[in-house]
Coordinates of C-alpha atoms and ligand atoms in Angstrom, one line a residue:
X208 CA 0.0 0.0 0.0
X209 CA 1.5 3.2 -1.3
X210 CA 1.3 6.5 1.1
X211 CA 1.6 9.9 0.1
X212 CA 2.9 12.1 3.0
X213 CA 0.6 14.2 5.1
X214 CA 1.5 17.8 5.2
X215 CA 1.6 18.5 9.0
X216 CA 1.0 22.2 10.5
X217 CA 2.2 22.8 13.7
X218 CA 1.4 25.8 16.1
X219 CA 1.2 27.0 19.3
X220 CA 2.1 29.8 21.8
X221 CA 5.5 30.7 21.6
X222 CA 6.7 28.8 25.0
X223 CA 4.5 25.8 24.5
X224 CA 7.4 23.5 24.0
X225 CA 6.9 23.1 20.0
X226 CA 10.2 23.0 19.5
X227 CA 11.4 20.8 22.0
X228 CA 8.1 18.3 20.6
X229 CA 9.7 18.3 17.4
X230 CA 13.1 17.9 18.3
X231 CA 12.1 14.9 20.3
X232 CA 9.7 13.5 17.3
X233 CA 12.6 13.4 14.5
X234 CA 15.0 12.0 17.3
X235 CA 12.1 9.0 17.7
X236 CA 11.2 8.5 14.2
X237 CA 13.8 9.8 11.7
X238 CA 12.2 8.2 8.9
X239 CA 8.2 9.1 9.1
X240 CA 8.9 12.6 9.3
X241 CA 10.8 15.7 7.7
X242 CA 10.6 19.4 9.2
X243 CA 10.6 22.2 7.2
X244 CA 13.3 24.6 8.3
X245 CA 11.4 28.1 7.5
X246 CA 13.2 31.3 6.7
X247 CA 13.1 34.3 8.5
X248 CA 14.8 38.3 9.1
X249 CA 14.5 37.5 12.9
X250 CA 18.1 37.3 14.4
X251 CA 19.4 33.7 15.3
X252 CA 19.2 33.1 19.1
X253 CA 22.3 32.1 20.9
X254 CA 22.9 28.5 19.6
X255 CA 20.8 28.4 16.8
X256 CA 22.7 27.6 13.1
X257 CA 21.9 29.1 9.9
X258 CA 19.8 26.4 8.0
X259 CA 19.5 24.2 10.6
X260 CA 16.9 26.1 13.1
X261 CA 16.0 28.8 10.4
X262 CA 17.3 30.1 7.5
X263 CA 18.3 33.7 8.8
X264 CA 17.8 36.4 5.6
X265 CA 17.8 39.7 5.1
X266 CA 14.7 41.7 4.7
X267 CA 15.6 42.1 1.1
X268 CA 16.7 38.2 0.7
X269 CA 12.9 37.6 1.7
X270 CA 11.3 39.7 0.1
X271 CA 13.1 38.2 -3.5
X272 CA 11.7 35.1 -2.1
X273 CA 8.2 36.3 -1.8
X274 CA 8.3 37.7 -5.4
X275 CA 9.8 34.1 -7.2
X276 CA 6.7 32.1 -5.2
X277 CA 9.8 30.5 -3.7
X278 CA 7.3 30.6 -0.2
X279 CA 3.8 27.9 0.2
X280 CA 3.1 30.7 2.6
X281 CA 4.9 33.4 5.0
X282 CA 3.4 36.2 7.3
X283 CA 4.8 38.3 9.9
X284 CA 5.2 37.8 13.6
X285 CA 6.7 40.5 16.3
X286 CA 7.7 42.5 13.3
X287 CA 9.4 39.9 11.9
X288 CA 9.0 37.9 8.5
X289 CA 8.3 34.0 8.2
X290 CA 8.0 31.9 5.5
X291 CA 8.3 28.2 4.5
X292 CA 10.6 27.6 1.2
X293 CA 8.8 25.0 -1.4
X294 CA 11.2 23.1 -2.6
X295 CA 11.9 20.8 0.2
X296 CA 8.3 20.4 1.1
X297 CA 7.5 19.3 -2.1
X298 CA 10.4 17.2 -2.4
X299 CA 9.8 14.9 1.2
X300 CA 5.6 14.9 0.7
X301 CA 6.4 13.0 -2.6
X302 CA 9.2 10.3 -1.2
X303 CA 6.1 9.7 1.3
X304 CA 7.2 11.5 4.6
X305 CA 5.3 13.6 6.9
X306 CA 6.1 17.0 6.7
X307 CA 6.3 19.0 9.6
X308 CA 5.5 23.0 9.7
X309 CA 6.0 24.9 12.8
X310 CA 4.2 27.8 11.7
X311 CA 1.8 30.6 14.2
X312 CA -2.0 30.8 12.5
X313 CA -2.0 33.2 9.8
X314 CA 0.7 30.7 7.8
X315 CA -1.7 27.6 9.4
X316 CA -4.7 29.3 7.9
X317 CA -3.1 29.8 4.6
X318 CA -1.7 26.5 4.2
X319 CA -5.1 24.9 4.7
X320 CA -6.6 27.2 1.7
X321 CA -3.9 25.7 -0.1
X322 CA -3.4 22.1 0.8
X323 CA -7.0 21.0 2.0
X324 CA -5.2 17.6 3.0
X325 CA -3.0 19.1 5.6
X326 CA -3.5 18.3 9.3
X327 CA -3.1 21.2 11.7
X328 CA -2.1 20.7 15.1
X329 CA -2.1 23.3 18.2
X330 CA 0.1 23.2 21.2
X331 CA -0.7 24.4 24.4
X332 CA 1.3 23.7 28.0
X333 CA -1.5 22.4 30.4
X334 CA -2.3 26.7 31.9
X335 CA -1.5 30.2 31.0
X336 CA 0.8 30.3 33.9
X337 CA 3.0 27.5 33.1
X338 CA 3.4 29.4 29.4
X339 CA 5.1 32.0 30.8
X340 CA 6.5 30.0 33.3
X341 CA 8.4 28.4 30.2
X342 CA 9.2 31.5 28.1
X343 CA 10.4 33.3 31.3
X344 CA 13.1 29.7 31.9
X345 CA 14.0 29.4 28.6
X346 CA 15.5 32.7 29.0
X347 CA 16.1 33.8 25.0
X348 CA 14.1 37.1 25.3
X349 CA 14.1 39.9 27.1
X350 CA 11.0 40.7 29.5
X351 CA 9.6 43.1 26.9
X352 CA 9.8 40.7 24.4
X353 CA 8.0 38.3 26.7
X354 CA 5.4 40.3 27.3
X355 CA 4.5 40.9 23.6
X356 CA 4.7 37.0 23.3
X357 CA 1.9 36.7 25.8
X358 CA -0.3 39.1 24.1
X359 CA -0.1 37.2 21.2
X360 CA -0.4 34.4 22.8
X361 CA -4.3 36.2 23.4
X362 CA -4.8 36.8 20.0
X363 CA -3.8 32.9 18.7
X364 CA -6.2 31.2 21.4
X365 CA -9.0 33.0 19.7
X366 CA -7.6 30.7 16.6
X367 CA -7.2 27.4 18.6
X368 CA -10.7 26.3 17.1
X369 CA -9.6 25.9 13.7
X370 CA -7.3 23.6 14.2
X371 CA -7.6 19.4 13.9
X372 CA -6.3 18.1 17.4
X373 CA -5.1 20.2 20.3
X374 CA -2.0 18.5 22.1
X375 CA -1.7 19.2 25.5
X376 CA 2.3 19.6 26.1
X377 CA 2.0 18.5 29.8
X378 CA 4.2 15.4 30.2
X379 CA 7.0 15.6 27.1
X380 CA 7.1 11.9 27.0
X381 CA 3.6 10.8 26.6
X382 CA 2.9 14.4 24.6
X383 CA 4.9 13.0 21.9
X384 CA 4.0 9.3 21.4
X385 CA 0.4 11.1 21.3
X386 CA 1.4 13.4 18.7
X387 CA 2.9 10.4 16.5
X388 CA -0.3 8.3 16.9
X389 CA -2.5 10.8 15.9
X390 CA -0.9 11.3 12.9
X391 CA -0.3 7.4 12.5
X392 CA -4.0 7.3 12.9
X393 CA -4.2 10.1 10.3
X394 CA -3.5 8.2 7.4
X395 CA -5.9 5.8 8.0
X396 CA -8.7 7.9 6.9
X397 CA -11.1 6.7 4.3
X398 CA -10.3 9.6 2.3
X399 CA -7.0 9.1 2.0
X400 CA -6.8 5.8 1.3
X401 CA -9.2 5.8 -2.1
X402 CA -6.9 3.8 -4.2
X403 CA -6.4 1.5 -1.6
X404 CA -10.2 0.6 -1.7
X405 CA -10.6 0.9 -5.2
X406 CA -8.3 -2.2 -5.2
X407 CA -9.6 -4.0 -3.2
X408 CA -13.3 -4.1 -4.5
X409 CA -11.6 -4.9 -7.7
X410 CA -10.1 -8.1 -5.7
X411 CA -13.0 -8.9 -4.7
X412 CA -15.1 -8.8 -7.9
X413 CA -12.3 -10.4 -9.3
X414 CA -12.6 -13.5 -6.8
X415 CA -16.3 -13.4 -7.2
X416 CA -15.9 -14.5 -10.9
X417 CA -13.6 -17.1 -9.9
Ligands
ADP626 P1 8.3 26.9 21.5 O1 9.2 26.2 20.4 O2 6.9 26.4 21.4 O3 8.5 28.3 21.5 P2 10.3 25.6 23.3 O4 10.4 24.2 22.8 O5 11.4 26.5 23.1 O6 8.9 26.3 22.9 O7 10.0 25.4 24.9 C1 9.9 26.5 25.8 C2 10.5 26.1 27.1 O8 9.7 25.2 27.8 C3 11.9 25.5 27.0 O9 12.8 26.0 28.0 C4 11.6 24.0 27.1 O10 12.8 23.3 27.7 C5 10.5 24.0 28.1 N1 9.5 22.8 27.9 C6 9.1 22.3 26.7 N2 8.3 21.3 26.9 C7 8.1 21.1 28.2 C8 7.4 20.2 29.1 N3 6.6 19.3 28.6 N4 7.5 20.4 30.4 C9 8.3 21.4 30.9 N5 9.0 22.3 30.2 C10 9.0 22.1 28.9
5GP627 P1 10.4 32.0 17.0 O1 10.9 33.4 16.7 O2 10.0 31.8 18.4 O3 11.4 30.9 16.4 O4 9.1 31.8 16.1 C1 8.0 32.7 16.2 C2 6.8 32.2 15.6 O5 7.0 32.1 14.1 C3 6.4 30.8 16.0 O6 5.0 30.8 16.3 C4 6.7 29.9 14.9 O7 5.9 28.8 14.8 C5 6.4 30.9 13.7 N1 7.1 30.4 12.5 C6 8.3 29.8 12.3 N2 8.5 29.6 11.0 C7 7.4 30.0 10.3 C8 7.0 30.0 8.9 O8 7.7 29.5 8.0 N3 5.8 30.6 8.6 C9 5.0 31.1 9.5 N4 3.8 31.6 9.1 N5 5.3 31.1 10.9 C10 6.5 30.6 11.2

């Protein structure tokens, strides 16, 4: 049985652990999935590798980008731009792996217009207090920024509906086997598994005559 690979949008408060999920997800399962490594004209945090967390580009770079439809979609966030290159997207969905976007609404939104099939997915830590509890540990941004993070934070629960599943980023452990099984479970939809069925009724006709 041939399967194509689900396009998988990921999002979340900034804090919820998304990246951490992730990281943990492609550790488990290097095979099933690939993740899109977006571009942006934020600046790289301490630690973070050009083309490895983001590609880091000028405001110009991106904005060439944007004009040769080398984005699926991009928006901006905290006065920064986003955007997820095409090219490798396309490239894993075809040899049949799951694509991962970490991507805040508006690009979640966008994709969906575009790829119908995709399966969005919305992170939350188990309270409000424990989000800022996380952004405050993790220590990469300034208090201002922080702040800013958690009115946005507002804005994106009014968006939480939209999506498929909500995952619950209490326990990392079990957070990410549930993560992997809905999406296992995923591909066994009747709508994406047409061919499979056609094939089979045709095996069965076919033993009828028999
Ligand atoms: P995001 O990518 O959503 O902005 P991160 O993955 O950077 O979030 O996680 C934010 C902080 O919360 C990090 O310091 C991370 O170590 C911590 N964290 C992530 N998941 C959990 C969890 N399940 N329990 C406790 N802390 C967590
Ligand atoms: P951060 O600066 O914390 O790495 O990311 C800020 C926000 O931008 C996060 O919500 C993250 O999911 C989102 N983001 C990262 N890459 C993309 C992208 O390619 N497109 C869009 N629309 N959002 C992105």
């Amino acid at each position: 049985m041939s399967e194509k690979g689900i396009l998988v949008v990921v999002s979340g408060f900034s804090g919820a652990g998304k990246g951490t999920l992730m990281k943990e997800l492609l550790g488990r399962y290097p095979q099933t999935y690939a993740l899109s490594v977006s571009a942006t004209t934020r600046r790289p945090r301490e630690g973070e590798e050009d083309g490895r967390e983001y590609f880091f580009l000028s405001k110009d770079e991106f904005e060439k980008m944007i004009a040769k439809g080398e984005l699926i979609e991009y928006a901006k966030y905290v006065e920064n731009y986003y955007g997820t290159p095409r090219g490798y997207v396309q490239r894993k969905l075809d040899e049949g792996k799951d694509v991962i976007l970490e991507i805040e609404i508006q690009g979640a939104r966008n994709v969906k217009k575009m790829f119908p099939d995709s399966l969005l997915l919305f992170v939350t830590p188990p309270s409000a207090s424990e989000l800022k509890s996380r952004l405050v540990g993790r220590g990469t941004e300034t208090m201002d920024v922080i702040e800013s993070r958690m009115e946005r934070a507002c804005e994106e629960a009014e968006g939480m509906e939209e999506y498929d599943y909500l995952i619950v980023n209490d326990d990392l452990e079990a957070c990410v086997e549930e993560m992997h099984s809905i999406i296992r479970g995923e591909h066994r939809r009747s709508s994406r598994n047409r061919e499979f069925m056609k094939e089979i009724k045709e095996g069965l006709e076919e033993m009828k005559r028999r």
